[in-house]
mmCIF file of C-alpha atoms in Angstrom:
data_model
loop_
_atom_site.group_PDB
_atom_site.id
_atom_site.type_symbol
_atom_site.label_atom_id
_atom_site.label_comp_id
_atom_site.label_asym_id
_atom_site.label_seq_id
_atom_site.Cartn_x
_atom_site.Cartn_y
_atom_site.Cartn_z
ATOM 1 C CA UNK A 1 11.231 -23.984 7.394
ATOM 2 C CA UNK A 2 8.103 -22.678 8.281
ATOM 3 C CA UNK A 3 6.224 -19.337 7.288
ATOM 4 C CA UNK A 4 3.655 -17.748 9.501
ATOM 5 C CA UNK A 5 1.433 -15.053 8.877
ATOM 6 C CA UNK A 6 -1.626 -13.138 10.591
ATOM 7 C CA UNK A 7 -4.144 -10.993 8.976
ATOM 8 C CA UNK A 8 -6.040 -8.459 11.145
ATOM 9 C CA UNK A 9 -9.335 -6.874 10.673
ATOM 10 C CA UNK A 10 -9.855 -3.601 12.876
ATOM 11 C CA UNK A 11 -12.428 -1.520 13.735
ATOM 12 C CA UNK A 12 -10.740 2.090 15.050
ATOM 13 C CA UNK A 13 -11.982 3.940 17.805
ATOM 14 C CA UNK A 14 -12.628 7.900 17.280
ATOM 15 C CA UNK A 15 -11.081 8.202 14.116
ATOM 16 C CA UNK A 16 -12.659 10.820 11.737
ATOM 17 C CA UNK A 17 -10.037 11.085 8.954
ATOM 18 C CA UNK A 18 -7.373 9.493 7.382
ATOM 19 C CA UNK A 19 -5.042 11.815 9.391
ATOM 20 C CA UNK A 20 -6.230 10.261 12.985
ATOM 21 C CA UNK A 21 -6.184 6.803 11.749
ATOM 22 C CA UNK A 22 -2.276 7.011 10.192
ATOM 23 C CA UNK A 23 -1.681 8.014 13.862
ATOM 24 C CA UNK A 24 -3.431 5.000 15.601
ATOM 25 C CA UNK A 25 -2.289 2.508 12.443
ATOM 26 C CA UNK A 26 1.138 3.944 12.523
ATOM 27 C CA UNK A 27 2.524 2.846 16.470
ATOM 28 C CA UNK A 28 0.822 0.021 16.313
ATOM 29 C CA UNK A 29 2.601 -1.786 13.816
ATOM 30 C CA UNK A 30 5.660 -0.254 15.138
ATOM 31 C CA UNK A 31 5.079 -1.993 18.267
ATOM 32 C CA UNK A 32 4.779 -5.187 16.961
ATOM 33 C CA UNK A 33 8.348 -4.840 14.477
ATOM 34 C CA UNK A 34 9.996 -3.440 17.739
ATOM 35 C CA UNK A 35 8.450 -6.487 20.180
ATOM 36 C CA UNK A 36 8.230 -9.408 18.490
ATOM 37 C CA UNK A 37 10.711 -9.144 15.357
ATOM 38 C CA UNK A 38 8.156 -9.671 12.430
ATOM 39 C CA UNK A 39 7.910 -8.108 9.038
ATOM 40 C CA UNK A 40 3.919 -6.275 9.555
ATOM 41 C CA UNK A 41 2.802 -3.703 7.410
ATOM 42 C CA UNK A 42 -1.260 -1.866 6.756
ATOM 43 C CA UNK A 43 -2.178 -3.953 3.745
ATOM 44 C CA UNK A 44 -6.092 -3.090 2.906
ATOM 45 C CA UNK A 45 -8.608 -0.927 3.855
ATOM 46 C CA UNK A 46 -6.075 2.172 3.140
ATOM 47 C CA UNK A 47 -9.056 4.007 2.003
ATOM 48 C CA UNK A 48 -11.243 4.108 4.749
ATOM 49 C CA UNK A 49 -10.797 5.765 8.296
ATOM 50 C CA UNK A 50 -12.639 3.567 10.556
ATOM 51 C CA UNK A 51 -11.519 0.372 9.552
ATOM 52 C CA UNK A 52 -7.830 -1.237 9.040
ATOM 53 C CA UNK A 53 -6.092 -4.333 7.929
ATOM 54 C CA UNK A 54 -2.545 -5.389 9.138
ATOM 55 C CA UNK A 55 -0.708 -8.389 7.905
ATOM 56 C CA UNK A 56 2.058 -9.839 9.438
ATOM 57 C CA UNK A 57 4.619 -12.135 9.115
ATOM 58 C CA UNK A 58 7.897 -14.410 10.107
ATOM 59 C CA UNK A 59 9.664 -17.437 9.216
ATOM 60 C CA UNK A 60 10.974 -19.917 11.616
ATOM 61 C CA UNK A 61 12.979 -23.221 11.542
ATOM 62 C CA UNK A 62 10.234 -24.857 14.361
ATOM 63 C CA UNK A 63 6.495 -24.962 14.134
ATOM 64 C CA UNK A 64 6.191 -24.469 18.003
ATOM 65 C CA UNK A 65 8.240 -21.318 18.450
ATOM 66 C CA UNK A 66 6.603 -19.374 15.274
ATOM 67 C CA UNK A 67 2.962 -20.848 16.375
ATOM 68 C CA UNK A 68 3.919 -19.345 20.098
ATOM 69 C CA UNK A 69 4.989 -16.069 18.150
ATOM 70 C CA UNK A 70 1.779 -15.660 16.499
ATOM 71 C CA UNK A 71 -0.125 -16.647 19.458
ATOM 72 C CA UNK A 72 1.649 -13.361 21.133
ATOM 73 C CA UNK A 73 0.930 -11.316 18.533
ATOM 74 C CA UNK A 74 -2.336 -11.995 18.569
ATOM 75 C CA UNK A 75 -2.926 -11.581 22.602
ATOM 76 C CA UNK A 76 -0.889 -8.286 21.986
ATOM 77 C CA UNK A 77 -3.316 -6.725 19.053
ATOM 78 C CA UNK A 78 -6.730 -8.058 20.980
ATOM 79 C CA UNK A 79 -5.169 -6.393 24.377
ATOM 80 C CA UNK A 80 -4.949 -3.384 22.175
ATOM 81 C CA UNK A 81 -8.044 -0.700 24.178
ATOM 82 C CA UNK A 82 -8.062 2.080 20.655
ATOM 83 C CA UNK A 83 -8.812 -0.863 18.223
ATOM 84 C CA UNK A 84 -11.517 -3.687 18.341
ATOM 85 C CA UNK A 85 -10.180 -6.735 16.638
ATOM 86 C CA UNK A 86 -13.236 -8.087 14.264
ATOM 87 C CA UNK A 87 -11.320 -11.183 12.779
ATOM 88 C CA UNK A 88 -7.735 -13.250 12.586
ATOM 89 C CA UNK A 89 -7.007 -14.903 9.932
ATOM 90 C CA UNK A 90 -3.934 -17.391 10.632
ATOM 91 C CA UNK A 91 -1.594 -19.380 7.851
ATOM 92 C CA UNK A 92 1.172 -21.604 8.640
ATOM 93 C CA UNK A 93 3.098 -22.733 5.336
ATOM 94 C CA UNK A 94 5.347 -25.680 6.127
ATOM 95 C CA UNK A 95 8.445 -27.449 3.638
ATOM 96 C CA UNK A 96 5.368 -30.273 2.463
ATOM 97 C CA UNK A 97 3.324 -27.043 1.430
#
């Protein structure tokens, strides 16, 4: 079994309150639930309306189909034209772990 998780730093467009960034933050990680099947949630930088953090994650039986997952994920979120992606942070947990 293997768990997989990405961490994503964003920098919002022209957001100027919490309001407008709930409604960028908000389909976004609907998106990813709908498309790729992963448990993602905002998990830091709740306070502040510029910037956002999403986590995501999923758990697969083979290292190349949940690496090939978070691969697309990825692609998907930088592809994304009302956030700039800052940083990824990327952890595979394996059964040796």
């Amino acid at each position: 079994m293997y768990v997989g998780t990405l961490s994503f730093d964003l920098l919002l467009g022209d957001v100027a309150s919490l309001k407008q960034k709930r409604s960028v933050v908000r389909p976004i990680v609907a998106e990813l639930h709908r498309r790729y099947a992963v448990a993602v949630a905002e998990v830091g930088d709740q306070d502040l309306y510029r910037r956002a953090e999403i986590g995501l994650s999923s758990v697969s039986g083979d290292h190349g189909h949940l690496s090939g997952l978070l691969d697309a994920c990825e692609r998907w979120m930088a592809d994304r034209p009302e956030v700039d992606l800052l940083s990824v942070r990327r952890r595979v947990h394996g059964d040796e772990d």
